[in-house]
Coordinates of C-alpha atoms in Angstrom, one line a residue:
Chain A
M1 CA 51.4 -101.7 26.9
F2 CA 50.7 -101.7 23.2
E3 CA 53.3 -100.6 20.8
F4 CA 52.8 -100.1 17.1
E5 CA 55.7 -100.4 14.8
G6 CA 57.5 -97.3 13.6
A7 CA 59.4 -94.5 15.3
N8 CA 57.5 -91.6 13.7
H9 CA 54.4 -91.4 15.9
L10 CA 51.6 -89.0 15.1
V11 CA 50.1 -89.7 18.5
R12 CA 52.0 -91.1 21.5
F13 CA 50.5 -91.9 24.9
E14 CA 52.9 -93.1 27.6
N15 CA 51.4 -94.3 30.9
V16 CA 48.7 -91.7 30.7
G17 CA 46.1 -91.2 33.4
M18 CA 43.2 -88.7 33.3
R19 CA 40.7 -87.4 35.8
Y20 CA 38.0 -84.7 35.9
G21 CA 38.7 -82.4 38.9
D22 CA 39.2 -84.3 42.1
E23 CA 37.3 -87.4 40.8
P24 CA 39.0 -90.8 40.6
E25 CA 40.9 -91.4 37.4
V26 CA 38.7 -92.3 34.4
L27 CA 41.8 -93.4 32.4
R28 CA 44.8 -95.3 33.8
D29 CA 48.1 -96.2 32.4
I30 CA 47.2 -95.7 28.8
T31 CA 50.1 -96.4 26.5
F32 CA 49.8 -96.6 22.7
H33 CA 51.3 -95.0 19.6
L34 CA 49.6 -94.1 16.3
E35 CA 51.5 -94.0 13.1
P36 CA 50.8 -91.4 10.4
G37 CA 48.2 -92.6 7.9
S38 CA 46.9 -95.3 10.2
Y39 CA 43.2 -96.1 10.8
H40 CA 42.0 -97.4 14.2
F41 CA 38.7 -98.2 15.7
L42 CA 38.3 -97.2 19.4
T43 CA 35.7 -99.4 21.1
G44 CA 34.5 -100.4 24.5
P45 CA 31.4 -100.3 26.7
S46 CA 29.6 -97.1 27.5
G47 CA 31.4 -95.1 30.2
A48 CA 34.7 -97.0 29.6
G49 CA 36.5 -93.8 28.7
K50 CA 36.4 -93.6 24.9
S51 CA 35.3 -90.0 24.9
S52 CA 37.8 -89.1 27.6
L53 CA 40.6 -90.7 25.5
L54 CA 39.5 -88.7 22.5
R55 CA 39.4 -85.5 24.7
L56 CA 43.1 -86.0 25.4
M57 CA 43.8 -86.6 21.8
Y58 CA 42.0 -83.4 20.6
L59 CA 43.7 -81.4 23.3
A60 CA 40.7 -80.5 25.4
H61 CA 42.1 -81.9 28.6
Q62 CA 45.5 -82.4 30.2
P63 CA 46.5 -85.8 31.5
S64 CA 46.7 -86.2 35.2
H65 CA 50.0 -88.1 34.7
G66 CA 52.0 -89.6 31.9
S67 CA 52.9 -88.1 28.6
V68 CA 50.8 -87.2 25.6
S69 CA 52.5 -86.3 22.4
I70 CA 50.6 -85.1 19.3
F71 CA 52.5 -84.5 16.0
N72 CA 55.7 -85.0 18.0
H73 CA 54.8 -82.2 20.4
D74 CA 54.6 -83.1 24.1
V75 CA 51.4 -81.4 25.2
A76 CA 52.7 -80.7 28.7
T77 CA 55.7 -78.7 27.4
T78 CA 54.3 -77.2 24.2
P79 CA 53.7 -73.4 24.8
R80 CA 50.0 -72.6 25.1
E81 CA 50.1 -70.3 22.1
E82 CA 51.3 -73.2 19.9
L83 CA 48.3 -75.4 20.7
P84 CA 45.9 -73.8 18.2
N85 CA 48.3 -74.8 15.4
L86 CA 48.1 -78.4 16.6
R87 CA 44.4 -78.3 17.0
R88 CA 44.0 -77.0 13.4
R89 CA 45.5 -80.2 12.2
I90 CA 43.0 -82.3 14.1
G91 CA 39.4 -82.8 12.9
V92 CA 36.9 -83.8 15.5
V93 CA 33.4 -85.2 15.1
F94 CA 31.8 -84.8 18.5
Q95 CA 29.3 -87.3 19.7
N96 CA 26.8 -84.5 20.4
F97 CA 27.8 -82.6 17.2
Q98 CA 28.8 -79.4 19.1
L99 CA 27.4 -77.2 16.3
L100 CA 26.8 -73.5 16.9
D101 CA 23.1 -73.2 16.8
H102 CA 23.1 -69.5 15.9
L103 CA 25.2 -70.0 12.8
S104 CA 24.0 -71.4 9.5
T105 CA 25.1 -74.8 8.2
L106 CA 27.5 -73.1 5.8
D107 CA 29.0 -70.9 8.6
N108 CA 29.4 -73.9 10.9
V109 CA 31.3 -75.8 8.3
A110 CA 33.3 -72.8 7.3
L111 CA 34.5 -72.1 10.9
P112 CA 37.8 -74.1 10.8
L113 CA 38.8 -72.4 7.5
R114 CA 37.8 -69.0 8.7
I115 CA 39.7 -69.4 11.9
A116 CA 42.7 -70.6 9.9
G117 CA 42.5 -67.4 7.9
A118 CA 41.4 -68.9 4.5
R119 CA 40.2 -66.6 1.7
R120 CA 36.5 -66.0 1.5
E121 CA 36.2 -67.3 -2.0
T122 CA 38.1 -70.5 -1.1
I123 CA 35.9 -71.0 1.9
Q124 CA 32.7 -70.5 0.0
E125 CA 33.7 -72.8 -2.8
H126 CA 35.0 -75.7 -0.6
V127 CA 32.2 -75.5 2.0
A128 CA 29.4 -75.5 -0.5
E129 CA 31.0 -78.4 -2.4
L130 CA 31.5 -80.5 0.7
L131 CA 28.0 -79.8 2.0
T132 CA 26.6 -80.8 -1.4
W133 CA 28.6 -84.0 -1.2
V134 CA 27.2 -85.0 2.2
G135 CA 23.7 -84.3 0.9
L136 CA 23.1 -81.0 2.5
G137 CA 23.4 -78.8 -0.6
E138 CA 19.8 -77.7 -0.1
H139 CA 20.4 -76.7 3.5
L140 CA 23.3 -74.3 3.3
D141 CA 21.5 -71.5 5.1
A142 CA 19.6 -73.7 7.5
H143 CA 20.4 -73.5 11.2
P144 CA 21.2 -76.6 13.1
R145 CA 18.1 -76.5 15.2
T146 CA 16.0 -77.0 12.1
L147 CA 18.0 -80.1 11.0
S148 CA 17.5 -83.7 12.0
D149 CA 20.1 -85.5 14.1
G150 CA 21.3 -87.2 10.9
E151 CA 21.8 -83.9 9.1
K152 CA 23.5 -82.4 12.1
Q153 CA 25.8 -85.4 12.2
R154 CA 26.8 -84.7 8.5
V155 CA 27.3 -81.0 9.2
A156 CA 29.6 -82.0 12.1
I157 CA 31.5 -84.4 9.9
A158 CA 31.8 -81.8 7.1
R159 CA 33.2 -79.3 9.7
A160 CA 35.7 -81.9 10.9
V161 CA 37.1 -82.7 7.5
I162 CA 36.8 -79.3 5.7
N163 CA 40.5 -78.4 6.3
R164 CA 41.9 -81.8 5.5
P165 CA 43.1 -82.7 9.0
S166 CA 46.2 -84.8 9.6
L167 CA 44.3 -86.5 12.4
L168 CA 40.6 -87.2 12.3
L169 CA 38.9 -88.2 15.5
A170 CA 35.3 -89.3 15.3
D171 CA 33.1 -90.1 18.3
E172 CA 30.2 -92.4 17.1
P173 CA 30.0 -90.6 13.7
T174 CA 27.4 -93.0 12.3
G175 CA 25.2 -93.1 15.4
S176 CA 22.6 -90.8 14.2
V177 CA 22.4 -91.5 10.5
D178 CA 20.8 -94.3 8.5
Q179 CA 22.8 -97.2 7.1
E180 CA 23.2 -95.6 3.6
Q181 CA 24.5 -92.3 5.0
G182 CA 26.6 -94.2 7.5
S183 CA 28.3 -96.2 4.7
R184 CA 28.8 -92.9 2.8
I185 CA 30.5 -91.3 5.8
L186 CA 32.7 -94.3 6.4
R187 CA 33.7 -94.3 2.8
L188 CA 34.7 -90.6 3.2
F189 CA 36.8 -91.6 6.1
E190 CA 38.4 -94.4 4.1
E191 CA 39.2 -91.9 1.3
L192 CA 40.7 -89.4 3.7
N193 CA 42.8 -92.2 5.2
K194 CA 44.0 -93.2 1.7
I195 CA 45.4 -89.7 1.2
G196 CA 47.2 -89.7 4.5
T197 CA 44.8 -88.7 7.2
T198 CA 45.2 -90.7 10.4
V199 CA 41.7 -91.8 11.6
V200 CA 40.5 -92.8 15.0
L201 CA 36.8 -93.8 15.0
A202 CA 35.1 -94.5 18.3
T203 CA 32.1 -96.9 17.8
H204 CA 30.0 -99.5 19.5
D205 CA 29.1 -101.0 16.2
R206 CA 30.9 -104.3 15.7
S207 CA 29.6 -104.7 12.2
I208 CA 31.6 -101.6 11.2
I209 CA 34.7 -102.9 12.9
E210 CA 34.4 -106.3 11.2
R211 CA 33.6 -104.8 7.8
Y212 CA 36.6 -102.5 7.6
Q213 CA 39.2 -104.6 9.2
H214 CA 41.2 -101.9 10.9
P215 CA 43.2 -102.3 14.1
V216 CA 41.1 -101.9 17.2
L217 CA 41.8 -100.1 20.5
R218 CA 39.5 -101.5 23.1
I219 CA 39.1 -99.6 26.3
E220 CA 37.5 -101.0 29.3
K221 CA 37.1 -99.6 32.8
G222 CA 39.6 -96.8 31.9
T223 CA 42.3 -99.1 30.7
L224 CA 43.4 -99.9 27.2
S225 CA 42.9 -103.6 27.7
V226 CA 42.7 -105.3 24.3
R227 CA 44.4 -104.6 21.0
W228 CA 42.8 -106.5 18.3
D229 CA 44.9 -106.0 15.2
V230 CA 42.6 -107.3 12.5
T231 CA 45.2 -106.9 9.8
K232 CA 47.5 -109.3 11.6
G233 CA 44.6 -111.6 12.5
K234 CA 45.2 -111.8 16.2
K235 CA 43.8 -110.6 19.4
Chain B
M1 CA 25.6 -66.9 1.7
F2 CA 27.9 -66.2 4.6
A3 CA 25.5 -64.5 6.9
R4 CA 27.8 -63.3 9.6
R5 CA 31.4 -62.8 10.6
V6 CA 30.8 -63.0 14.4
D7 CA 30.8 -66.5 15.8
L8 CA 29.5 -65.6 19.3
A9 CA 25.8 -66.2 19.9
P10 CA 23.9 -62.9 19.8
N11 CA 22.0 -61.5 22.8
R12 CA 22.4 -64.6 25.0
D13 CA 23.3 -62.5 28.0
G14 CA 21.2 -59.7 29.5
T15 CA 24.2 -57.5 30.3
S16 CA 24.7 -56.8 26.6
R17 CA 21.2 -55.3 26.5
F18 CA 22.0 -52.9 29.4
L19 CA 25.6 -52.1 28.5
P20 CA 24.7 -49.4 25.9
W21 CA 22.4 -47.7 28.4
I22 CA 25.0 -47.7 31.2
I23 CA 27.7 -46.5 28.8
G24 CA 25.3 -43.9 27.5
L25 CA 24.7 -42.6 31.1
M26 CA 28.4 -42.4 31.7
V27 CA 29.1 -40.5 28.5
Y28 CA 26.2 -38.2 29.5
L29 CA 27.7 -37.5 32.9
A30 CA 31.2 -37.2 31.4
G31 CA 29.8 -34.7 28.9
L32 CA 28.3 -32.6 31.7
A33 CA 31.6 -32.8 33.7
L34 CA 33.6 -31.8 30.6
S35 CA 31.2 -28.9 30.0
A36 CA 31.6 -27.8 33.6
T37 CA 35.4 -27.9 33.1
M38 CA 35.2 -25.8 30.0
V39 CA 33.0 -23.2 31.6
L40 CA 35.3 -23.0 34.6
E41 CA 38.3 -22.8 32.3
Q42 CA 36.8 -19.9 30.5
V43 CA 35.7 -18.1 33.6
I44 CA 39.2 -18.5 35.2
D45 CA 40.8 -17.3 32.0
R46 CA 38.5 -14.3 31.7
W47 CA 38.8 -13.3 35.3
S48 CA 42.6 -13.7 35.3
T49 CA 43.0 -11.7 32.1
G50 CA 40.5 -9.0 33.1
L51 CA 41.9 -8.4 36.5
K52 CA 45.6 -8.8 35.9
G53 CA 47.4 -5.4 35.3
S54 CA 44.6 -3.4 36.8
I55 CA 43.5 -2.0 40.1
T56 CA 40.3 -0.5 41.3
I57 CA 40.1 2.7 43.4
V58 CA 37.0 2.8 45.6
V59 CA 36.0 6.4 46.4
D60 CA 33.4 6.8 49.2
P61 CA 30.5 9.1 48.1
S62 CA 30.0 12.3 49.9
V63 CA 27.0 12.0 52.1
D64 CA 26.5 15.7 52.7
G65 CA 27.9 17.4 49.7
G66 CA 25.9 15.5 47.0
D67 CA 27.1 14.4 43.6
A68 CA 29.2 17.6 43.0
E69 CA 31.3 16.9 46.1
T70 CA 31.7 13.2 45.1
D71 CA 32.8 14.3 41.6
A72 CA 35.4 16.6 43.2
R73 CA 36.7 13.8 45.3
I74 CA 37.0 11.6 42.2
E75 CA 38.9 14.4 40.4
A76 CA 41.3 14.8 43.3
A77 CA 41.9 11.0 43.3
L78 CA 42.4 11.0 39.5
S79 CA 45.0 13.8 39.8
V80 CA 47.0 11.7 42.3
I81 CA 46.6 8.5 40.3
L82 CA 47.6 9.9 36.9
T83 CA 50.8 11.3 38.3
T84 CA 51.8 8.0 39.8
P85 CA 54.6 6.3 37.8
G86 CA 53.4 3.0 36.2
V87 CA 49.8 4.0 35.7
L88 CA 48.7 3.8 32.0
S89 CA 45.2 5.2 32.3
A90 CA 42.5 5.8 34.9
T91 CA 38.8 5.8 34.0
P92 CA 36.1 6.7 36.5
L93 CA 32.9 4.6 36.2
A94 CA 29.6 6.4 35.9
P95 CA 27.1 5.8 38.7
D96 CA 24.9 3.7 36.3
E97 CA 27.9 1.6 35.4
V98 CA 28.6 0.9 39.0
A99 CA 24.9 0.1 39.6
H100 CA 25.0 -2.3 36.7
L101 CA 28.0 -4.1 38.3
I102 CA 26.3 -4.7 41.6
E103 CA 22.9 -5.4 40.0
P104 CA 23.2 -9.2 40.4
W105 CA 23.4 -8.8 44.2
L106 CA 21.1 -5.7 44.8
G107 CA 18.8 -5.8 41.9
K108 CA 17.7 -3.2 39.3
D109 CA 16.7 0.4 39.8
L110 CA 19.4 0.8 42.4
L111 CA 19.9 4.5 41.5
S112 CA 16.3 5.4 42.3
L113 CA 16.7 4.1 45.9
D114 CA 19.1 6.9 46.5
L115 CA 21.6 4.7 48.3
P116 CA 25.2 6.0 48.9
I117 CA 26.9 3.9 46.2
P118 CA 30.7 4.1 46.2
R119 CA 32.3 5.3 43.0
L120 CA 34.9 3.4 41.2
I121 CA 38.0 4.3 39.2
D122 CA 39.3 1.6 36.9
V123 CA 43.1 2.0 36.7
T124 CA 45.1 0.2 34.1
L125 CA 48.8 -0.3 34.9
E126 CA 51.6 -0.4 32.4
P127 CA 52.7 -3.9 31.6
N128 CA 55.2 -5.3 34.2
S129 CA 55.0 -2.1 36.2
A130 CA 56.2 -2.3 39.8
I131 CA 53.8 0.2 41.2
D132 CA 54.2 1.0 44.9
L133 CA 50.6 0.4 46.1
A134 CA 51.4 1.3 49.8
A135 CA 52.8 4.7 48.7
L136 CA 49.8 5.3 46.5
T137 CA 47.4 4.4 49.3
R138 CA 49.1 6.9 51.6
Q139 CA 48.9 9.6 48.9
L140 CA 45.3 9.0 48.2
E141 CA 44.4 8.9 51.9
T142 CA 45.9 12.3 52.3
A143 CA 44.3 13.8 49.2
V144 CA 40.9 12.1 49.4
P145 CA 40.2 10.5 52.8
G146 CA 38.1 7.4 52.7
T147 CA 39.6 6.1 49.5
Q148 CA 40.6 2.5 49.2
I149 CA 42.7 0.5 46.7
D150 CA 41.6 -2.9 45.6
D151 CA 44.2 -4.8 43.6
H152 CA 41.9 -7.9 43.4
K153 CA 44.8 -10.1 44.4
I154 CA 43.3 -11.7 47.5
W155 CA 39.8 -12.0 46.0
L156 CA 41.2 -13.3 42.7
Q157 CA 43.4 -15.9 44.4
K158 CA 40.5 -17.2 46.4
V159 CA 38.2 -17.3 43.4
L160 CA 40.8 -18.9 41.2
R161 CA 41.6 -21.5 43.9
L162 CA 37.9 -22.4 44.1
A163 CA 37.6 -22.5 40.3
R164 CA 40.8 -24.6 39.9
T165 CA 39.6 -27.0 42.6
S166 CA 36.2 -27.3 40.9
E167 CA 38.0 -27.9 37.6
L168 CA 40.2 -30.6 39.1
I169 CA 37.1 -32.2 40.6
A170 CA 35.4 -32.2 37.3
I171 CA 38.4 -33.9 35.6
F172 CA 38.5 -36.4 38.5
V173 CA 34.8 -37.1 37.9
V174 CA 35.5 -37.8 34.2
L175 CA 38.3 -40.2 35.2
L176 CA 36.1 -41.9 37.7
I177 CA 33.5 -42.3 35.0
A178 CA 36.1 -43.8 32.7
V179 CA 37.1 -46.3 35.4
A180 CA 33.4 -47.1 36.1
A181 CA 32.8 -47.6 32.4
G182 CA 35.8 -50.0 32.3
A183 CA 34.5 -51.9 35.3
T184 CA 31.0 -52.1 33.7
V185 CA 32.5 -53.5 30.5
M186 CA 34.6 -56.0 32.4
F187 CA 31.6 -57.4 34.3
A188 CA 29.6 -57.5 31.1
T189 CA 32.4 -59.3 29.3
R190 CA 32.8 -61.8 32.2
T191 CA 29.1 -62.5 32.0
G192 CA 29.4 -62.9 28.3
L193 CA 32.3 -65.3 28.7
A194 CA 30.4 -67.4 31.2
V195 CA 27.3 -67.5 29.0
Q196 CA 29.2 -68.2 25.8
R197 CA 31.6 -70.8 27.4
D198 CA 30.3 -73.6 25.2
V199 CA 30.9 -71.5 22.0
I200 CA 34.3 -70.5 23.2
E201 CA 35.2 -74.1 23.9
I202 CA 34.2 -75.2 20.4
L203 CA 36.1 -72.3 18.8
H204 CA 39.2 -73.3 20.9
L205 CA 39.0 -76.9 19.9
I206 CA 38.7 -76.0 16.2
G207 CA 41.9 -74.0 16.6
A208 CA 40.9 -70.5 17.4
R209 CA 43.6 -68.4 19.0
D210 CA 42.8 -66.4 22.1
T211 CA 43.2 -63.2 20.0
Y212 CA 40.5 -64.5 17.6
I213 CA 38.0 -65.0 20.4
A214 CA 39.0 -61.7 22.1
R215 CA 38.4 -59.8 18.8
Q216 CA 34.9 -61.1 18.7
F217 CA 34.2 -59.8 22.3
Q218 CA 36.0 -56.6 21.5
G219 CA 33.9 -56.1 18.4
K220 CA 30.7 -56.6 20.4
A221 CA 31.8 -54.3 23.3
V222 CA 32.8 -51.6 20.9
S223 CA 29.6 -51.7 19.0
L224 CA 27.5 -51.6 22.2
A225 CA 29.6 -48.8 23.7
L226 CA 29.4 -46.7 20.5
W227 CA 25.7 -46.9 20.4
G228 CA 25.4 -46.0 24.1
G229 CA 28.1 -43.4 23.7
L230 CA 26.3 -41.7 20.8
L231 CA 23.0 -41.7 22.8
G232 CA 24.8 -40.2 25.8
L233 CA 26.5 -37.6 23.7
F234 CA 23.2 -36.6 22.1
L235 CA 21.6 -36.2 25.5
A236 CA 24.6 -34.3 27.0
G237 CA 24.6 -32.0 23.9
V238 CA 20.9 -31.2 24.4
T239 CA 21.4 -30.6 28.1
V240 CA 24.5 -28.4 27.7
L241 CA 22.8 -26.5 24.9
G242 CA 19.7 -25.9 27.0
L243 CA 21.9 -24.6 29.9
W244 CA 23.8 -22.4 27.6
L245 CA 20.7 -20.9 26.2
L246 CA 19.4 -20.3 29.8
A247 CA 22.6 -18.8 30.9
R248 CA 22.7 -16.5 27.8
D249 CA 19.3 -15.2 28.7
L250 CA 20.3 -14.4 32.2
E251 CA 20.2 -10.7 32.9
G252 CA 23.2 -9.2 34.7
S253 CA 26.9 -10.1 34.4
L254 CA 27.4 -12.6 37.2
L255 CA 28.9 -15.1 34.8
P256 CA 30.9 -14.1 31.7
A257 CA 29.5 -15.3 28.4
V258 CA 30.7 -18.8 27.5
R259 CA 32.0 -19.6 24.0
W260 CA 31.8 -23.0 22.3
S261 CA 35.5 -23.5 21.8
P262 CA 36.6 -25.9 19.1
P263 CA 38.8 -28.0 21.4
F264 CA 35.8 -28.4 23.8
V265 CA 33.4 -29.4 21.1
A266 CA 36.0 -31.9 19.7
G267 CA 36.5 -33.3 23.2
L268 CA 32.8 -33.7 23.7
A269 CA 32.5 -35.4 20.3
M270 CA 35.4 -37.8 21.2
L271 CA 33.5 -39.1 24.3
P272 CA 31.7 -42.0 22.5
L273 CA 35.0 -42.9 20.8
A274 CA 36.8 -42.8 24.2
G275 CA 34.0 -45.0 25.6
A276 CA 34.5 -47.4 22.7
V277 CA 38.3 -47.5 23.2
I278 CA 37.9 -48.2 26.9
A279 CA 35.3 -50.9 26.1
S280 CA 37.7 -52.5 23.5
I281 CA 40.8 -52.5 25.7
T282 CA 38.8 -53.8 28.8
A283 CA 37.1 -56.5 26.8
R284 CA 40.3 -57.7 25.3
F285 CA 42.1 -57.7 28.6
T286 CA 39.2 -59.5 30.3
V287 CA 38.9 -62.2 27.6
M288 CA 42.7 -62.8 27.3
R289 CA 42.9 -63.2 31.1
Y290 CA 40.0 -65.6 31.2
L291 CA 41.2 -67.7 28.2
S292 CA 44.7 -67.9 29.6
R293 CA 43.3 -70.2 32.3
M294 CA 41.9 -72.6 29.7
L295 CA 44.0 -75.2 28.0

């Protein structure tokens, strides 16, 4: 069991297990807490359960047992109609981007704002500005299928951060971009973290973990087995 | 810059291509059923109004005495009728008028065939009069043997029962069509939900409420139903107009002339709108029910 300091937890997992259908559990007895404004790397071998853990955090799946609490709301007892409000405070960068191919780049990124009911002018201004910042200012009307994987990755990141989420979950966000773009994206995450966004970044890349020195959640065979808190210099 | 307000992928499921045609067919059938209802309503109304407060005296023609004898029998009958309390007026129909009435069954030029056509006296009764038909029958039988009274009641009741039943069937058909339209939209929406599942999941994870997603399906269903409904209305209008023109040109008086009443025209014009409302409600119900099973 891994306990971070502080009583005010943005994310709290207590003895959480997770399975898909009738399959064996892919996550077992996961317990951890994330404080507001923290930044964690989530690492582990392929198939260890990183994406499943993220699915629980972005409320795409119910735990098979244990308790998951996000923004001090127990997911199991929160009324279903309240879940969209929680989800709007979570930005997700999916590993396979999950962009809507029939929408333009601009419309894809505008989606969270539009769903939240933002004004058209606000949407247009913010989305165009952010897309320009991630280097896609020339591709506002392009559709995802005409973009490279790296460009799709940046669109997915822009969509995840457009509404200034309280919790940002990124599944291998630098996996499809070159080193320069990767550094740029990681700097964006650092900036968001500085202004209070809690970040969980799933990555295989040890160089990123070593460079940024944030606490690490390591998951192996469905169990959160290692906590390497770089800031405290111990494993 | 923002190209669209609909987040669902367009035309990913074949059912959306067929939905306007199916809705169009249903609106067409509903239009015909509604038209039949209107015609029946007018026929019932006219027959009821025309026959209420009147009786017909049938005077057998004189076989041996010729027209003069027949005219004398009519005069005798008239003298009895006009002295009966409760009778407002009595008008004998000329032979050519009687021939015209039975023309739909026996054809034209009936008079030249020299058939013994009965003569009719159209009797109008005073409003709310309680005329003793049995007594009148006896008096007429005495004065003019072979005379009959037809108060239309039995015939009218049978015809009205048939007409009312037909009208109810037509209304039932319209309701069945509405149910079938709803079922069609439900299946189309379910297919759409299955096909667009990945889009729905993404929208959900971004924070879309069920109502937001339902509105997208509603919008699509309404748009398709309106297109189909307008097509069906156009075809139904053309068909009804064609039938109306054909009926108007019919010689004889088997059917009374049918008027285009404003409520009927309004009802016909509302059919595509009704289709759109059914599509909207059904799509919303189907989507909300489907989404309630998701996290």
